[in-house]
Amino acid sequence: MINPEQFYNLLKENGIDFFTGVPDSQLKNICAYISDNVSKENHIIAANEGGAVALGAGYHLATGKIPLIYMQNSGIGNATNPLLSLVDKNVYSIPMLLMIGWRGEPGIKDEPQHIKQGEVTTTLLEAMDILYKIIPNNIDKAKVIIGESIDYVKKNNCPLAFVIRKNTFEPYKLQNTIKTDYEMTREDAIKIVVDSLNDDDIIISTTGKTSRELYEYREKLNQGHENDFLTVGSMGHASQIALGIALQKPDKQVYCFDGDGAVIMHTGSLGIIGAAAPKNFKHIVFNNGAHDSVGGQPTICFNIDIPVIAKAFGYKSVFNISNRNEIVTTIEKIAQIDGPVLLEIKINKGSRVDLGRPTVSPQKNKQSFIHFLLNQKNAGC
Ligand SMILES: Cc1ncc(C[n+]2csc(CCOP(=O)(O)OP(=O)(O)O)c2C)c(N)n1
């Protein structure tokens, strides 16, 4: 394995001193090292991977230097537009390094949402004409690749991608972590919200540990999963799935369980919800100020006012709470009033070490959810 400090030092020696991206669990250790050791001005956690590519392009335009953009391979989709229509040789020809966590690498067991993305990761890069290097597990070999890659990027004024396999980096624990003193973790809050909902309310839950904790709580209660659509991939899009359902099923209360990182990834969606204004749309944002599911890197969301943003985007009512005893009364209120409604619950980051993953496949989840929506008999999961 590669020591994150040594890897970072190699980048630094080669003149790389600007970093931006969206965190990934496979890049957790190197991202944590960068977070702890690079100044705020030179390390920006972006809203989404496309934004990170554009931010890196701006850095290059202003300095002539090479930025490094990090992302999970799921983020290639978000990054594709600026990579092809801004950075590409046929447009502005901007040099940059990409560092891409390779979830779902063929032959390595991973979750369903990573399988296709893992299969096509290198093919997508080839299709975009982006040269890629798989970073070897050995610092001396990595050193040669880093040097050659930076020469290539400078000479050709184009991007090059480092593809990072599982367990490439040694562990490094984030030091500069924000400690909060709220009453609940996400799992505590999810449990109380679920207990406060009615049997026929539906939940669209966001990517990462929110969906995993919701799933496990249903298991613990011996309930089925048919009320819940677990958005295991597609980070930032749970609210639009919920909108699509809410508009078609006005008789059902539709709850979107969102994360702050996910909200910030595609915030414009809030305006679309505000404009469509379904009365049955109830948005709950579990704000832990972090990308907790992939390593706890900070988001901007403890420094912005999500309810105020939602209100400005046309939500009818917004709430902000952080205490246990407020959840039940607020959910009761929310159930009675017209949406779109947004409830922000401020929570501490962190989760159980033994948190599992859904054992029901996404397609089974979809089938039982559809049956539930159509008021048909449960498909059995
Ligand atoms: C497009 C995309 N980029 C990055 C990821 C990796 N990822 C999975 S969950 C997550 C963090 C989500 O943060 P938040 O919504 O705040 O929820 P939390 O984990 O803090 O509960 C990230 C970055 C992803 N799945 N998809």
PDB file of C-alpha atoms in Angstrom, residues 52-254:
ATOM      1  CA  ALA A  52     -14.715  20.394  -9.451  1.00  0.00           C
ATOM      2  CA  VAL A  53     -13.481  20.045 -13.044  1.00  0.00           C
ATOM      3  CA  ALA A  54     -14.585  23.612 -13.822  1.00  0.00           C
ATOM      4  CA  LEU A  55     -12.989  24.910 -10.621  1.00  0.00           C
ATOM      5  CA  GLY A  56      -9.746  23.207 -11.570  1.00  0.00           C
ATOM      6  CA  ALA A  57      -9.992  24.766 -15.037  1.00  0.00           C
ATOM      7  CA  GLY A  58     -10.336  28.209 -13.455  1.00  0.00           C
ATOM      8  CA  TYR A  59      -7.299  27.528 -11.288  1.00  0.00           C
ATOM      9  CA  HIS A  60      -5.299  26.629 -14.380  1.00  0.00           C
ATOM     10  CA  LEU A  61      -6.454  29.735 -16.262  1.00  0.00           C
ATOM     11  CA  ALA A  62      -5.367  31.913 -13.350  1.00  0.00           C
ATOM     12  CA  THR A  63      -2.039  30.227 -12.570  1.00  0.00           C
ATOM     13  CA  GLY A  64      -0.958  28.153 -15.552  1.00  0.00           C
ATOM     14  CA  LYS A  65      -0.516  25.270 -13.095  1.00  0.00           C
ATOM     15  CA  ILE A  66      -2.014  21.794 -12.992  1.00  0.00           C
ATOM     16  CA  PRO A  67      -4.911  21.100 -10.619  1.00  0.00           C
ATOM     17  CA  LEU A  68      -5.811  17.684  -9.257  1.00  0.00           C
ATOM     18  CA  ILE A  69      -9.499  16.740  -9.336  1.00  0.00           C
ATOM     19  CA  TYR A  70     -10.557  13.760  -7.237  1.00  0.00           C
ATOM     20  CA  MET A  71     -13.783  11.792  -7.493  1.00  0.00           C
ATOM     21  CA  GLN A  72     -15.407   8.412  -7.161  1.00  0.00           C
ATOM     22  CA  ASN A  73     -15.985   6.802 -10.570  1.00  0.00           C
ATOM     23  CA  SER A  74     -19.725   7.452  -9.996  1.00  0.00           C
ATOM     24  CA  GLY A  75     -18.813  11.109 -10.449  1.00  0.00           C
ATOM     25  CA  ILE A  76     -17.527  10.633 -14.007  1.00  0.00           C
ATOM     26  CA  GLY A  77     -21.083  11.267 -15.198  1.00  0.00           C
ATOM     27  CA  ASN A  78     -21.219  14.646 -13.466  1.00  0.00           C
ATOM     28  CA  ALA A  79     -17.737  15.473 -14.762  1.00  0.00           C
ATOM     29  CA  THR A  80     -18.310  14.429 -18.374  1.00  0.00           C
ATOM     30  CA  ASN A  81     -19.821  17.672 -19.626  1.00  0.00           C
ATOM     31  CA  PRO A  82     -16.988  19.985 -18.540  1.00  0.00           C
ATOM     32  CA  LEU A  83     -14.395  17.349 -19.453  1.00  0.00           C
ATOM     33  CA  LEU A  84     -15.699  17.181 -23.012  1.00  0.00           C
ATOM     34  CA  SER A  85     -16.936  20.717 -23.605  1.00  0.00           C
ATOM     35  CA  LEU A  86     -14.437  22.780 -21.615  1.00  0.00           C
ATOM     36  CA  VAL A  87     -11.258  20.841 -20.906  1.00  0.00           C
ATOM     37  CA  ASP A  88     -11.026  18.730 -24.069  1.00  0.00           C
ATOM     38  CA  LYS A  89      -8.308  19.355 -26.676  1.00  0.00           C
ATOM     39  CA  ASN A  90     -10.935  20.426 -29.218  1.00  0.00           C
ATOM     40  CA  VAL A  91     -12.189  23.155 -26.926  1.00  0.00           C
ATOM     41  CA  TYR A  92      -9.887  24.980 -24.429  1.00  0.00           C
ATOM     42  CA  SER A  93      -7.342  22.172 -24.027  1.00  0.00           C
ATOM     43  CA  ILE A  94      -6.797  22.449 -20.279  1.00  0.00           C
ATOM     44  CA  PRO A  95      -4.257  20.273 -18.475  1.00  0.00           C
ATOM     45  CA  MET A  96      -5.360  18.587 -15.268  1.00  0.00           C
ATOM     46  CA  LEU A  97      -4.914  15.418 -13.263  1.00  0.00           C
ATOM     47  CA  LEU A  98      -7.971  13.404 -12.338  1.00  0.00           C
ATOM     48  CA  MET A  99      -7.811  10.945  -9.449  1.00  0.00           C
ATOM     49  CA  ILE A 100     -10.656   8.459  -9.730  1.00  0.00           C
ATOM     50  CA  GLY A 101     -11.628   5.873  -7.126  1.00  0.00           C
ATOM     51  CA  TRP A 102     -12.429   2.644  -8.959  1.00  0.00           C
ATOM     52  CA  ARG A 103     -15.459   1.229  -7.169  1.00  0.00           C
ATOM     53  CA  GLY A 104     -16.824  -1.950  -8.735  1.00  0.00           C
ATOM     54  CA  GLU A 105     -13.575  -2.934 -10.407  1.00  0.00           C
ATOM     55  CA  PRO A 106     -14.297  -6.173 -12.284  1.00  0.00           C
ATOM     56  CA  GLY A 107     -13.382  -9.158 -10.138  1.00  0.00           C
ATOM     57  CA  ILE A 108     -13.651  -7.220  -6.864  1.00  0.00           C
ATOM     58  CA  LYS A 109     -16.878  -7.681  -4.929  1.00  0.00           C
ATOM     59  CA  ASP A 110     -18.873  -4.468  -4.578  1.00  0.00           C
ATOM     60  CA  GLU A 111     -22.414  -3.167  -4.222  1.00  0.00           C
ATOM     61  CA  PRO A 112     -24.912  -3.294  -7.148  1.00  0.00           C
ATOM     62  CA  GLN A 113     -24.741   0.454  -7.830  1.00  0.00           C
ATOM     63  CA  HIS A 114     -21.009   0.177  -8.516  1.00  0.00           C
ATOM     64  CA  ILE A 115     -20.983  -2.833 -10.829  1.00  0.00           C
ATOM     65  CA  LYS A 116     -21.772  -1.204 -14.187  1.00  0.00           C
ATOM     66  CA  GLN A 117     -19.806   1.937 -13.349  1.00  0.00           C
ATOM     67  CA  GLY A 118     -16.813  -0.224 -12.404  1.00  0.00           C
ATOM     68  CA  GLU A 119     -17.075  -2.242 -15.604  1.00  0.00           C
ATOM     69  CA  VAL A 120     -17.116   0.817 -17.849  1.00  0.00           C
ATOM     70  CA  THR A 121     -14.759   3.133 -15.959  1.00  0.00           C
ATOM     71  CA  THR A 122     -11.705   2.652 -18.160  1.00  0.00           C
ATOM     72  CA  THR A 123     -13.843   2.353 -21.309  1.00  0.00           C
ATOM     73  CA  LEU A 124     -15.480   5.698 -20.535  1.00  0.00           C
ATOM     74  CA  LEU A 125     -12.065   7.311 -20.133  1.00  0.00           C
ATOM     75  CA  GLU A 126     -10.930   5.784 -23.417  1.00  0.00           C
ATOM     76  CA  ALA A 127     -14.101   7.024 -25.132  1.00  0.00           C
ATOM     77  CA  MET A 128     -13.349  10.521 -23.823  1.00  0.00           C
ATOM     78  CA  ASP A 129      -9.798  10.196 -25.107  1.00  0.00           C
ATOM     79  CA  ILE A 130      -8.431  10.615 -21.573  1.00  0.00           C
ATOM     80  CA  LEU A 131      -5.252   8.650 -20.967  1.00  0.00           C
ATOM     81  CA  TYR A 132      -5.383   6.794 -17.646  1.00  0.00           C
ATOM     82  CA  LYS A 133      -2.836   5.141 -15.378  1.00  0.00           C
ATOM     83  CA  ILE A 134      -3.763   2.594 -12.735  1.00  0.00           C
ATOM     84  CA  ILE A 135      -1.712   3.597  -9.708  1.00  0.00           C
ATOM     85  CA  PRO A 136       0.344   0.621  -8.530  1.00  0.00           C
ATOM     86  CA  ASN A 137       0.500  -0.414  -4.915  1.00  0.00           C
ATOM     87  CA  ASN A 138       4.121   0.598  -4.608  1.00  0.00           C
ATOM     88  CA  ILE A 139       5.469   4.081  -4.050  1.00  0.00           C
ATOM     89  CA  ASP A 140       8.595   3.704  -6.254  1.00  0.00           C
ATOM     90  CA  LYS A 141       6.511   2.580  -9.211  1.00  0.00           C
ATOM     91  CA  ALA A 142       3.924   5.295  -8.450  1.00  0.00           C
ATOM     92  CA  LYS A 143       6.703   7.885  -8.425  1.00  0.00           C
ATOM     93  CA  VAL A 144       7.661   7.086 -12.014  1.00  0.00           C
ATOM     94  CA  ILE A 145       4.033   7.200 -13.137  1.00  0.00           C
ATOM     95  CA  ILE A 146       3.350  10.532 -11.410  1.00  0.00           C
ATOM     96  CA  GLY A 147       6.394  12.154 -13.018  1.00  0.00           C
ATOM     97  CA  GLU A 148       5.602  10.827 -16.491  1.00  0.00           C
ATOM     98  CA  SER A 149       1.922  11.734 -16.180  1.00  0.00           C
ATOM     99  CA  ILE A 150       2.585  15.329 -15.235  1.00  0.00           C
ATOM    100  CA  ASP A 151       5.024  15.672 -18.143  1.00  0.00           C
ATOM    101  CA  TYR A 152       2.340  14.254 -20.454  1.00  0.00           C
ATOM    102  CA  VAL A 153      -0.370  16.579 -19.179  1.00  0.00           C
ATOM    103  CA  LYS A 154       1.851  19.645 -19.531  1.00  0.00           C
ATOM    104  CA  LYS A 155       3.088  18.701 -22.973  1.00  0.00           C
ATOM    105  CA  ASN A 156      -0.339  17.863 -24.357  1.00  0.00           C
ATOM    106  CA  ASN A 157      -2.468  20.377 -22.439  1.00  0.00           C
ATOM    107  CA  CYS A 158      -5.062  17.760 -21.615  1.00  0.00           C
ATOM    108  CA  PRO A 159      -6.347  15.729 -18.677  1.00  0.00           C
ATOM    109  CA  LEU A 160      -4.922  12.404 -17.510  1.00  0.00           C
ATOM    110  CA  ALA A 161      -6.591  10.137 -14.968  1.00  0.00           C
ATOM    111  CA  PHE A 162      -5.039   8.216 -12.093  1.00  0.00           C
ATOM    112  CA  VAL A 163      -7.314   5.250 -11.483  1.00  0.00           C
ATOM    113  CA  ILE A 164      -7.190   4.152  -7.853  1.00  0.00           C
ATOM    114  CA  ARG A 165      -7.946   0.559  -6.965  1.00  0.00           C
ATOM    115  CA  LYS A 166      -9.282  -0.632  -3.617  1.00  0.00           C
ATOM    116  CA  ASN A 167      -6.686  -0.618  -0.806  1.00  0.00           C
ATOM    117  CA  THR A 168      -4.157   1.442  -2.738  1.00  0.00           C
ATOM    118  CA  PHE A 169      -3.587   3.786   0.196  1.00  0.00           C
ATOM    119  CA  GLU A 170      -2.599   3.042   3.766  1.00  0.00           C
ATOM    120  CA  PRO A 171      -5.035   4.250   6.426  1.00  0.00           C
ATOM    121  CA  TYR A 172      -4.856   7.898   7.431  1.00  0.00           C
ATOM    122  CA  LYS A 173      -7.308   9.323   9.928  1.00  0.00           C
ATOM    123  CA  LEU A 174      -8.727  12.793   9.322  1.00  0.00           C
ATOM    124  CA  GLN A 175      -7.538  15.088  12.122  1.00  0.00           C
ATOM    125  CA  ASN A 176      -9.303  18.355  11.277  1.00  0.00           C
ATOM    126  CA  THR A 177     -12.747  17.055  11.898  1.00  0.00           C
ATOM    127  CA  ILE A 178     -15.552  19.254  13.159  1.00  0.00           C
ATOM    128  CA  LYS A 179     -16.917  18.035  16.484  1.00  0.00           C
ATOM    129  CA  THR A 180     -20.568  18.776  17.108  1.00  0.00           C
ATOM    130  CA  ASP A 181     -22.683  18.309  20.158  1.00  0.00           C
ATOM    131  CA  TYR A 182     -26.146  17.639  18.794  1.00  0.00           C
ATOM    132  CA  GLU A 183     -28.447  15.183  20.511  1.00  0.00           C
ATOM    133  CA  MET A 184     -28.644  12.644  17.732  1.00  0.00           C
ATOM    134  CA  THR A 185     -26.783  10.788  15.054  1.00  0.00           C
ATOM    135  CA  ARG A 186     -28.423  10.185  11.657  1.00  0.00           C
ATOM    136  CA  GLU A 187     -29.508   6.715  12.755  1.00  0.00           C
ATOM    137  CA  ASP A 188     -31.148   8.043  15.954  1.00  0.00           C
ATOM    138  CA  ALA A 189     -33.051  10.638  13.938  1.00  0.00           C
ATOM    139  CA  ILE A 190     -34.075   8.183  11.198  1.00  0.00           C
ATOM    140  CA  LYS A 191     -35.543   5.823  13.781  1.00  0.00           C
ATOM    141  CA  ILE A 192     -37.672   8.520  15.405  1.00  0.00           C
ATOM    142  CA  VAL A 193     -38.891   9.811  12.050  1.00  0.00           C
ATOM    143  CA  VAL A 194     -39.782   6.308  10.844  1.00  0.00           C
ATOM    144  CA  ASP A 195     -41.660   5.658  14.099  1.00  0.00           C
ATOM    145  CA  SER A 196     -43.620   8.883  13.557  1.00  0.00           C
ATOM    146  CA  LEU A 197     -44.789   8.098  10.018  1.00  0.00           C
ATOM    147  CA  ASN A 198     -48.010   6.383   9.000  1.00  0.00           C
ATOM    148  CA  ASP A 199     -48.127   2.892   7.549  1.00  0.00           C
ATOM    149  CA  ASP A 200     -48.888   4.081   4.047  1.00  0.00           C
ATOM    150  CA  ASP A 201     -46.368   6.935   3.888  1.00  0.00           C
ATOM    151  CA  ILE A 202     -43.538   6.340   1.489  1.00  0.00           C
ATOM    152  CA  ILE A 203     -39.856   7.165   1.792  1.00  0.00           C
ATOM    153  CA  ILE A 204     -37.289   7.852  -0.909  1.00  0.00           C
ATOM    154  CA  SER A 205     -33.929   7.701   0.837  1.00  0.00           C
ATOM    155  CA  THR A 206     -30.618   9.082  -0.353  1.00  0.00           C
ATOM    156  CA  THR A 207     -27.322   7.416  -1.224  1.00  0.00           C
ATOM    157  CA  GLY A 208     -24.978   6.106   1.438  1.00  0.00           C
ATOM    158  CA  LYS A 209     -25.639   5.294   5.052  1.00  0.00           C
ATOM    159  CA  THR A 210     -29.112   6.891   5.185  1.00  0.00           C
ATOM    160  CA  SER A 211     -30.525   4.113   3.023  1.00  0.00           C
ATOM    161  CA  ARG A 212     -28.494   1.476   4.871  1.00  0.00           C
ATOM    162  CA  GLU A 213     -29.733   2.639   8.266  1.00  0.00           C
ATOM    163  CA  LEU A 214     -33.329   2.881   7.078  1.00  0.00           C
ATOM    164  CA  TYR A 215     -33.067  -0.648   5.674  1.00  0.00           C
ATOM    165  CA  GLU A 216     -31.628  -2.056   8.892  1.00  0.00           C
ATOM    166  CA  TYR A 217     -34.239  -0.351  11.024  1.00  0.00           C
ATOM    167  CA  ARG A 218     -37.045  -1.917   8.989  1.00  0.00           C
ATOM    168  CA  GLU A 219     -35.326  -5.280   9.439  1.00  0.00           C
ATOM    169  CA  LYS A 220     -35.055  -4.730  13.175  1.00  0.00           C
ATOM    170  CA  LEU A 221     -38.761  -3.883  13.357  1.00  0.00           C
ATOM    171  CA  ASN A 222     -39.569  -6.943  11.256  1.00  0.00           C
ATOM    172  CA  GLN A 223     -41.242  -4.680   8.741  1.00  0.00           C
ATOM    173  CA  GLY A 224     -41.094  -5.072   4.982  1.00  0.00           C
ATOM    174  CA  HIS A 225     -39.213  -2.631   2.771  1.00  0.00           C
ATOM    175  CA  GLU A 226     -42.065  -1.917   0.374  1.00  0.00           C
ATOM    176  CA  ASN A 227     -42.671   1.644   1.646  1.00  0.00           C
ATOM    177  CA  ASP A 228     -39.084   2.602   0.877  1.00  0.00           C
ATOM    178  CA  PHE A 229     -37.207   3.289  -2.319  1.00  0.00           C
ATOM    179  CA  LEU A 230     -33.511   3.088  -1.474  1.00  0.00           C
ATOM    180  CA  THR A 231     -31.576   5.338  -3.845  1.00  0.00           C
ATOM    181  CA  VAL A 232     -28.338   3.378  -3.483  1.00  0.00           C
ATOM    182  CA  GLY A 233     -26.580   5.259  -6.298  1.00  0.00           C
ATOM    183  CA  SER A 234     -27.454   8.464  -8.166  1.00  0.00           C
ATOM    184  CA  MET A 235     -26.257  10.742  -5.376  1.00  0.00           C
ATOM    185  CA  GLY A 236     -28.206  13.994  -5.204  1.00  0.00           C
ATOM    186  CA  HIS A 237     -31.199  12.736  -7.162  1.00  0.00           C
ATOM    187  CA  ALA A 238     -33.412  11.207  -4.454  1.00  0.00           C
ATOM    188  CA  SER A 239     -35.501  14.377  -4.239  1.00  0.00           C
ATOM    189  CA  GLN A 240     -36.345  14.287  -7.957  1.00  0.00           C
ATOM    190  CA  ILE A 241     -37.326  10.610  -7.744  1.00  0.00           C
ATOM    191  CA  ALA A 242     -39.574  11.631  -4.860  1.00  0.00           C
ATOM    192  CA  LEU A 243     -40.970  14.528  -6.913  1.00  0.00           C
ATOM    193  CA  GLY A 244     -41.781  12.211  -9.810  1.00  0.00           C
ATOM    194  CA  ILE A 245     -43.709   9.969  -7.438  1.00  0.00           C
ATOM    195  CA  ALA A 246     -45.369  12.745  -5.426  1.00  0.00           C
ATOM    196  CA  LEU A 247     -46.859  14.309  -8.553  1.00  0.00           C
ATOM    197  CA  GLN A 248     -48.388  11.013  -9.680  1.00  0.00           C
ATOM    198  CA  LYS A 249     -49.576   9.848  -6.267  1.00  0.00           C
ATOM    199  CA  PRO A 250     -51.187  12.899  -4.669  1.00  0.00           C
ATOM    200  CA  ASP A 251     -53.007  10.694  -2.156  1.00  0.00           C
ATOM    201  CA  LYS A 252     -49.737   9.463  -0.617  1.00  0.00           C
ATOM    202  CA  GLN A 253     -47.420  11.396   1.654  1.00  0.00           C
ATOM    203  CA  VAL A 254     -44.002  11.217   0.010  1.00  0.00           C
TER     204      VAL A 254
END
